[in-house]
Structures are given as C-alpha cells and as structure tokens.
Short mmCIF file of C-alpha atoms in Angstrom, two decimals:
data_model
loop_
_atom_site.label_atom_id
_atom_site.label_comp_id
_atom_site.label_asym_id
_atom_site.label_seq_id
_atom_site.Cartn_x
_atom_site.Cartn_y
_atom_site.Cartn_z
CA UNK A 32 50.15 44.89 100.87
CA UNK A 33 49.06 41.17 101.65
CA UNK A 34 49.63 40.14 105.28
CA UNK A 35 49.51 36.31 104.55
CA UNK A 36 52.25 33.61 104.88
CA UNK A 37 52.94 31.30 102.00
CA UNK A 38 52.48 27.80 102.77
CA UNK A 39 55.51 25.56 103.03
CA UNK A 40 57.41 22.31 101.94
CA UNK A 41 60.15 20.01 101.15
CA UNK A 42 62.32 18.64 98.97
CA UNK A 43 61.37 20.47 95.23
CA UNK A 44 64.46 18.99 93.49
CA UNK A 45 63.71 17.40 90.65
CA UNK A 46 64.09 13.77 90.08
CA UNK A 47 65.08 12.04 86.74
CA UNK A 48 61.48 9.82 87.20
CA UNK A 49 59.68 9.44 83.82
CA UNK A 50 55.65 11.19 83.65
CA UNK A 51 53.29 8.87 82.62
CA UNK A 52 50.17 11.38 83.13
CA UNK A 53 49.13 14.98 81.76
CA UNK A 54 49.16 15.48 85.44
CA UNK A 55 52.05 13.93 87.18
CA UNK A 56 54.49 16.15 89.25
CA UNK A 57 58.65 16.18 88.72
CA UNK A 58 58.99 16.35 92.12
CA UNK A 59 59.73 14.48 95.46
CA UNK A 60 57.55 16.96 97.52
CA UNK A 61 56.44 16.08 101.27
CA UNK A 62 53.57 17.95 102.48
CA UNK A 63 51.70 17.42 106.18
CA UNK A 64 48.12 16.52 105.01
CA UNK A 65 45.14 18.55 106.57
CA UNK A 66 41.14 17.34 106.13
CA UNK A 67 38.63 19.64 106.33
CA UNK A 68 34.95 19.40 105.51
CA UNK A 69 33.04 19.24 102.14
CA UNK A 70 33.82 16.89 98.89
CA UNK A 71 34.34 17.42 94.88
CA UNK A 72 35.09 14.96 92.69
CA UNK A 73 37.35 16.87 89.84
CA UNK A 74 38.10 14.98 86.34
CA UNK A 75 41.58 15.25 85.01
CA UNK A 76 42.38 13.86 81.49
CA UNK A 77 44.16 10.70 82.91
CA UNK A 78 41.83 10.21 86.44
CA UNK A 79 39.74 10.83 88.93
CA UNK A 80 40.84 12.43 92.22
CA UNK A 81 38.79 13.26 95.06
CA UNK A 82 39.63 16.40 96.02
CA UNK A 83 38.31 17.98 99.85
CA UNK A 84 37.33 21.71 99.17
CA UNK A 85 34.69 23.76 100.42
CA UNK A 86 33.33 25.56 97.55
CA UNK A 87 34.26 25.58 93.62
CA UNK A 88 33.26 28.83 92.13
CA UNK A 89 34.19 28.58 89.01
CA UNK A 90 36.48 26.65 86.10
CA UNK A 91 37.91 28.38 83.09
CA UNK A 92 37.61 28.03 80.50
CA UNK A 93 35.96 24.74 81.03
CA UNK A 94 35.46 22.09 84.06
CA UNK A 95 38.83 20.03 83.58
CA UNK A 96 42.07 20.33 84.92
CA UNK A 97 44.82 20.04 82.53
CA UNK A 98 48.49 20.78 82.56
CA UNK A 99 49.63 21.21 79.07
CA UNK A 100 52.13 18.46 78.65
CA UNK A 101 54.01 19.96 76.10
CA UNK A 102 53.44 23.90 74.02
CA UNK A 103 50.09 22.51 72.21
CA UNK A 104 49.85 23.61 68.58
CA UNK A 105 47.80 26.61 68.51
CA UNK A 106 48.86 27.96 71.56
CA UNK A 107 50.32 31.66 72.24
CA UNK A 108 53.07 31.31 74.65
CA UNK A 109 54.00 35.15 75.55
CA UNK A 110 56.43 36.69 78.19
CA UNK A 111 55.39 39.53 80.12
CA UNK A 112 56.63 42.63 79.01
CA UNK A 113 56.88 46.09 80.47
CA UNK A 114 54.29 49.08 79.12
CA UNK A 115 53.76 51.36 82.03
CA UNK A 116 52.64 54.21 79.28
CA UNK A 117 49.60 51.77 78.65
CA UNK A 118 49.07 50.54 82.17
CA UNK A 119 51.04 46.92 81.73
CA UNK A 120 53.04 44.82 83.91
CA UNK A 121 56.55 44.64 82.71
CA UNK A 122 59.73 42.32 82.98
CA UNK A 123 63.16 42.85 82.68
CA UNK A 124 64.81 40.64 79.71
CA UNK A 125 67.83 40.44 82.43
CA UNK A 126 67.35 39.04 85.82
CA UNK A 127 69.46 39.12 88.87
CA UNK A 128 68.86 36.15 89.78
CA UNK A 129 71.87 33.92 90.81
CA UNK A 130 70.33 30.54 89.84
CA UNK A 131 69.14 29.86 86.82
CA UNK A 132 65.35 29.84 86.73
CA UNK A 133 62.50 27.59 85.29
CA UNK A 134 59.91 28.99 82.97
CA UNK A 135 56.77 29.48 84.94
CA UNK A 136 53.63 29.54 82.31
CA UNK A 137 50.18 31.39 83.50
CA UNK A 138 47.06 31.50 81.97
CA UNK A 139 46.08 35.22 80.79
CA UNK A 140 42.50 35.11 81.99
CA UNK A 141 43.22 34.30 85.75
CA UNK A 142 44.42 38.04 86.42
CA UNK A 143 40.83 39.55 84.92
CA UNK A 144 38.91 36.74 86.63
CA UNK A 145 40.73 37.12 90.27
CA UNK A 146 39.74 41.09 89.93
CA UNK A 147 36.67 40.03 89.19
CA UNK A 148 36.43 37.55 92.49
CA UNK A 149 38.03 40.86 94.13
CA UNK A 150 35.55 43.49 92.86
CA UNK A 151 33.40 43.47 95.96
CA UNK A 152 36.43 44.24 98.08
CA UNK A 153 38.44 46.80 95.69
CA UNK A 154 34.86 48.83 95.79
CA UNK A 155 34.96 49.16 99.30
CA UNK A 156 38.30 49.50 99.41
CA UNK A 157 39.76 46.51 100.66
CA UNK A 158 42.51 44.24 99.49
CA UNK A 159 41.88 40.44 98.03
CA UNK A 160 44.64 37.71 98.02
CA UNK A 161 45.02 34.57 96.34
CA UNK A 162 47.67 32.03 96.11
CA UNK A 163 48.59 30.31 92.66
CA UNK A 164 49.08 26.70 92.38
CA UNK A 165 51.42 25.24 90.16
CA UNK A 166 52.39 21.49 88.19
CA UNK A 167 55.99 21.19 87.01
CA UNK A 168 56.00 19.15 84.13
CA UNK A 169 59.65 19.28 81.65
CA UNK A 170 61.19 22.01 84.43
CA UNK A 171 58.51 23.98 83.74
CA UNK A 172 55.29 25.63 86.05
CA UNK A 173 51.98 25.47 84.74
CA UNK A 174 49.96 28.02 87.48
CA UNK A 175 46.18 25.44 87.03
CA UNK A 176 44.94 26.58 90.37
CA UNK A 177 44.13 29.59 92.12
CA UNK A 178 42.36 29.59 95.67
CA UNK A 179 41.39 32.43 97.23
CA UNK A 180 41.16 31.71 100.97
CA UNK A 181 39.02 33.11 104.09
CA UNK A 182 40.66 36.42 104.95
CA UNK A 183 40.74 39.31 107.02
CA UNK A 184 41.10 42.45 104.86
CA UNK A 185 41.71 46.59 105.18
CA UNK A 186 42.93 49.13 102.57
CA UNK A 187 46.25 48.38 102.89
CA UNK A 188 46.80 44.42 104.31
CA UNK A 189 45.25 40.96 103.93
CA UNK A 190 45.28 38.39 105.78
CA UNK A 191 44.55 34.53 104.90
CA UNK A 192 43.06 33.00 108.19
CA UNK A 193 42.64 29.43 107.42
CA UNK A 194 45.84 28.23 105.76
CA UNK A 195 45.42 25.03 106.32
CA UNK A 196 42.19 24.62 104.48
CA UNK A 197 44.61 26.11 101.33
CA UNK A 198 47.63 23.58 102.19
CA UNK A 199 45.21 20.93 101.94
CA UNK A 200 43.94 21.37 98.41
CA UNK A 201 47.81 22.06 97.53
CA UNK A 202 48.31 18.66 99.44
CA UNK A 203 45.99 16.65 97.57
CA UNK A 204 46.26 18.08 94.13
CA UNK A 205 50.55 18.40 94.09
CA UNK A 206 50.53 21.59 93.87
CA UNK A 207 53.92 23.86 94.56
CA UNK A 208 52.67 27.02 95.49
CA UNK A 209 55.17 29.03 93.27
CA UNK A 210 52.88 32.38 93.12
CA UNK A 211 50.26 34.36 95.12
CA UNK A 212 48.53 37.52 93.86
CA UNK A 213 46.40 40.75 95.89
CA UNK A 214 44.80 43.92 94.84
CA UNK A 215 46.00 47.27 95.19
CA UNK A 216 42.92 48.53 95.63
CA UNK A 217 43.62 52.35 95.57
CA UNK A 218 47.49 52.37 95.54
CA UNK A 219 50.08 52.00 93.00
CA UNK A 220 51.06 48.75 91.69
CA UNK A 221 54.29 48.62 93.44
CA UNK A 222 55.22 45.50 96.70
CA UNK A 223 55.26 47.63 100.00
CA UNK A 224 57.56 46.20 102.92
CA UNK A 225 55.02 44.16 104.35
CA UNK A 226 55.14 42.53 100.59
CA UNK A 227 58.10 41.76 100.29
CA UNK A 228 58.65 40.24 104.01
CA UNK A 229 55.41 37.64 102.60
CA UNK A 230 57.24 36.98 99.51
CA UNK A 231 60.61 36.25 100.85
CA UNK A 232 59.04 33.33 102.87
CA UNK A 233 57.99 32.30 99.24
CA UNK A 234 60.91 32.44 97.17
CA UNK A 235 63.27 31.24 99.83
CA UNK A 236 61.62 27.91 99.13
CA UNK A 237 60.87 27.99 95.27
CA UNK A 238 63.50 30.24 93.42
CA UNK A 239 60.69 30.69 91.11
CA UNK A 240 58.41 32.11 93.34
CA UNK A 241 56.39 35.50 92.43
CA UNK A 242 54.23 37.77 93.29
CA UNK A 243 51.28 39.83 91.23
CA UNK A 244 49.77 43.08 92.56
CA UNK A 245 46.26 43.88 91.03
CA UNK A 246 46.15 47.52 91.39
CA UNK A 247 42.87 48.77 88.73
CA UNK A 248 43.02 52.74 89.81
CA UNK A 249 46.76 53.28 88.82
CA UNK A 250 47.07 54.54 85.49
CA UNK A 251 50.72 54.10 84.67
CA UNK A 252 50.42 50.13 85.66
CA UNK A 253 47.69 48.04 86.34
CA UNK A 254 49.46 44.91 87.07
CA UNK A 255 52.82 43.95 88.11
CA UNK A 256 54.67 40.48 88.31
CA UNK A 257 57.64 40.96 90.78
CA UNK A 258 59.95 38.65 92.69
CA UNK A 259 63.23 39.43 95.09
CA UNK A 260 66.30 40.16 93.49
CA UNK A 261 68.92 37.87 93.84
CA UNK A 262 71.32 37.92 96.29
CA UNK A 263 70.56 41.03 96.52
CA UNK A 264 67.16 41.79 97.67
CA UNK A 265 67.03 38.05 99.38
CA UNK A 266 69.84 38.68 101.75
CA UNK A 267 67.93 42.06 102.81
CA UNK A 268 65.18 40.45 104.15
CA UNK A 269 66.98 37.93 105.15
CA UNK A 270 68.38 40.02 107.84
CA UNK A 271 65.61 42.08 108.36
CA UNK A 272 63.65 42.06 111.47
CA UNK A 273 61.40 44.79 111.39
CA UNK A 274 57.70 43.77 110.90
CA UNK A 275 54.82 46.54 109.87
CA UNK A 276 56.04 49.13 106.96
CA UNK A 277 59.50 50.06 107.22
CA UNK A 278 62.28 51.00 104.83
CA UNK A 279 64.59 48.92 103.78
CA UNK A 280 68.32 49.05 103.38
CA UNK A 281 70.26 49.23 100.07
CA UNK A 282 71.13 46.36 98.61
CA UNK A 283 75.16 45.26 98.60
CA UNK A 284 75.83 45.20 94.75
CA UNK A 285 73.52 48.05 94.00
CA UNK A 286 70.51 46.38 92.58
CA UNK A 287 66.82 46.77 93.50
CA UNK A 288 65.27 45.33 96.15
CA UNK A 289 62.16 43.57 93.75
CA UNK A 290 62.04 43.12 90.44
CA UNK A 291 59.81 42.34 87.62
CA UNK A 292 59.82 38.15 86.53
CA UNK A 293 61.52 37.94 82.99
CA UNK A 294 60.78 33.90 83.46
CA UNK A 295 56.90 34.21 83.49
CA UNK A 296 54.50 33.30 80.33
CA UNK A 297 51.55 33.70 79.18
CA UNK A 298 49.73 30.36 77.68
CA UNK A 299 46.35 30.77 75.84
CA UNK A 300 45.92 27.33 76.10
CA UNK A 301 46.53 26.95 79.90
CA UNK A 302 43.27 26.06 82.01
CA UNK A 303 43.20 26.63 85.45
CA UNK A 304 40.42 26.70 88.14
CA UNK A 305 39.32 28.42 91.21
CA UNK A 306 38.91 27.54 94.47
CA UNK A 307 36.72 30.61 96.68
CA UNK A 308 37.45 29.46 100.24
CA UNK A 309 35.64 32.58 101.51
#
C-alpha cells in the first residue's frame, strides 16, 4: 500500500520523427532536470551517456542497456494471464479502458529480482517500492529501468523520500515512468485505497500506466498487474478527497474500480537494469 507519488511530465504525444538509435524516444517529453551527486558512465548499443546516479546494484542479464528495436527472433513475447489457483497475476482479455492502449513489454526477471532487492524488508515486514522506467519505440513500452529509491517503510505504506534523485535518472535517460511496483509483504495481492490514490496520479498522465503488487505470503496470487478502470474507476478518484484508507464509491457504469492490464508483455529478450537509491 505504497505511499509514494509518481513523478511527472509533459507532452507524451507521439510525434511522426523517424528513430535513428536502439535507444531513441517517440516522444516530445519536457522534464525539469535535477543533479545530484555521484557519476556512471552506462554503454548503450549506439552511445555513451553519462548518467548521475548514486549507486548501480546490479544489470540483468548483462551490463548494457538495450531497448529491443523490433520483437528479436528468438524472443518469447507473452501476455500476462490470470491463474489465481497457481498463485499468478492475471489480465482480463477485455479492458475498460476508453482509449485505446499501447503494448507495454516487461522483462520476466525484474519481478523475482525486485523481491529479491525487497527480501530484507518483506522479512521484517515492511513494504519495498520501485518505479519502472520505460522507452517507447513503434508505440510500444519497453520497462529497461527499475530504481528503487530512499524510502520510509511500515507493514502497510511506503514512502519514496528523495524523488528528485529518481526524476533525475528518468531525466537523463528519457525515461516515461509508465509503471511502479511494491510488496505486499503479509497481505493479499490486491491495491488498497492508498494504492489506487498513488496510481491515479500515474495513469492520469500515461494511459498506460500500471501498477504491480509483490505480495510472496498469499497463496491464491503472488503477483498482480493492475491499472484504473476507465472512466470508471478514473473519475472515482478523480473526485475523491479522502486521504488514508477509505472506501470508495461505486463506479457509474458498474465496473470495478482496478483492474488487471490485458496490454502488458512479457519479453525474454528485454534487458533492463537497476538503480538501488537506498
């Protein structure tokens, strides 16, 4: 039930502009640049960018960053699909969604390796957070990054304390951040109020935006990928004021409030790398 506020900016239509890298973004984005301390020089397969971050933890699977410029040969794209009887996340083929949405492709290793970042917290008790970074390349989002920023934590809420360190790093590498993901560390794998209030500050600015919940002790799910119904559950929390956990209102045409992404994939081929601002 992640207390944290997803970090904004403007102007994500796309433009007709042609890509000439692996790495270039579809997008006129503005973002307010922060600096903060600390320097890593990070190798993409068309150049060199040097990128401000406190600490790299890790890379996976290996030391480049590389968004897959078309489906590679080889690869296995999969959508998410819905098991609860053997503990996975699942998607509706059907969304309520009242624009049409772009394909948003995920790596299938980050979820494992952000409970593993998380493991120290979830044994205590204590929720993680993370927020996914994304390239659109061909209307679609390839999630490359995942940074896991300084936080204040509990059992039930987390809190990122140093956003801007995270809005830099989105800054300087392009990134839209179309995702974020906590732990559940003794709940069900379900987005409380306090959830959905974070993600609606999210979508509102990326249609795509969604949200994972980690939750390793429920047996019926371990993993959800969710987003706000829409209109539905948008124009609830649009008009909600309440702050804390609170129920919500009904929707107007009946639907639910959340509901799980039926535009998210995963790529085997996808690398992506971690940033541990902790």
């Amino acid at each position: 039930m992640a207390e944290r506020s997803c970090l904004s900016f403007m102007n994500i239509n796309e433009e007709n502009t042609s890509v000439s890298s692996l790495c270039s973004v579809e997008s006129g984005s503005s973002f307010c640049a922060c600096k903060f301390c600390g320097s890593k020089f990070l190798k993409t397969t068309s150049q060199c960018q040097n990128i401000t971050v406190h600490t790299v933890t890790q890379f996976s699977p290996s030391p480049v960053i590389s968004c897959t410029e078309s489906v590679p040969q080889g690869a296995n794209i999969s959508q998410i699909t819905v098991d609860t009887e053997h503990g996975q996340s699942q998607s509706s083929n059907q969304s309520t969604s009242s624009t049409v949405l772009r394909d948003v492709h995920i790596s299938a290793n980050l979820m494992e390796d952000f409970l593993g970042l998380a493991k120290d917290n979830t044994e205590k008790d204590l929720e993680t957070c993370g927020t996914l970074g994304a390239f659109l390349k061909n209307g679609t989002f390839y999630v490359t990054t995942l940074i896991v920023p300084k936080q204040e934590c509990t059992s039930n809420s987390c809190q990122a304390t140093n956003d801007e360190e995270v809005f830099s790093i989105q800054n300087e590498q392009s990134l839209f951040p179309v995702g974020w993901i906590h732990t559940h560390p003794s709940q069900k794998c379900f987005m409380s109020s306090v959830d959905l209030h974070t993600h609606y500050s999210c979508q509102v600015m990326i249609p795509e935006a969604f949200a994972i919940v980690m939750a390793p002790t429920d047996t019926s799910r371990s993993y959800g990928i969710f987003r706000l119904s829409d209109p539905g559950g948008m124009s609830v929390l649009k008009e909600c004021q309440e702050e804390g956990f609170h129920p919500h209102k009904e929707t107007t045409d009946g639907s639910p409030i959340y509901e799980h992404c039926s535009n998210v994939y995963t790529n085997s081929n996808l690398r992506f790398e971690i940033f541990d601002l902790r």
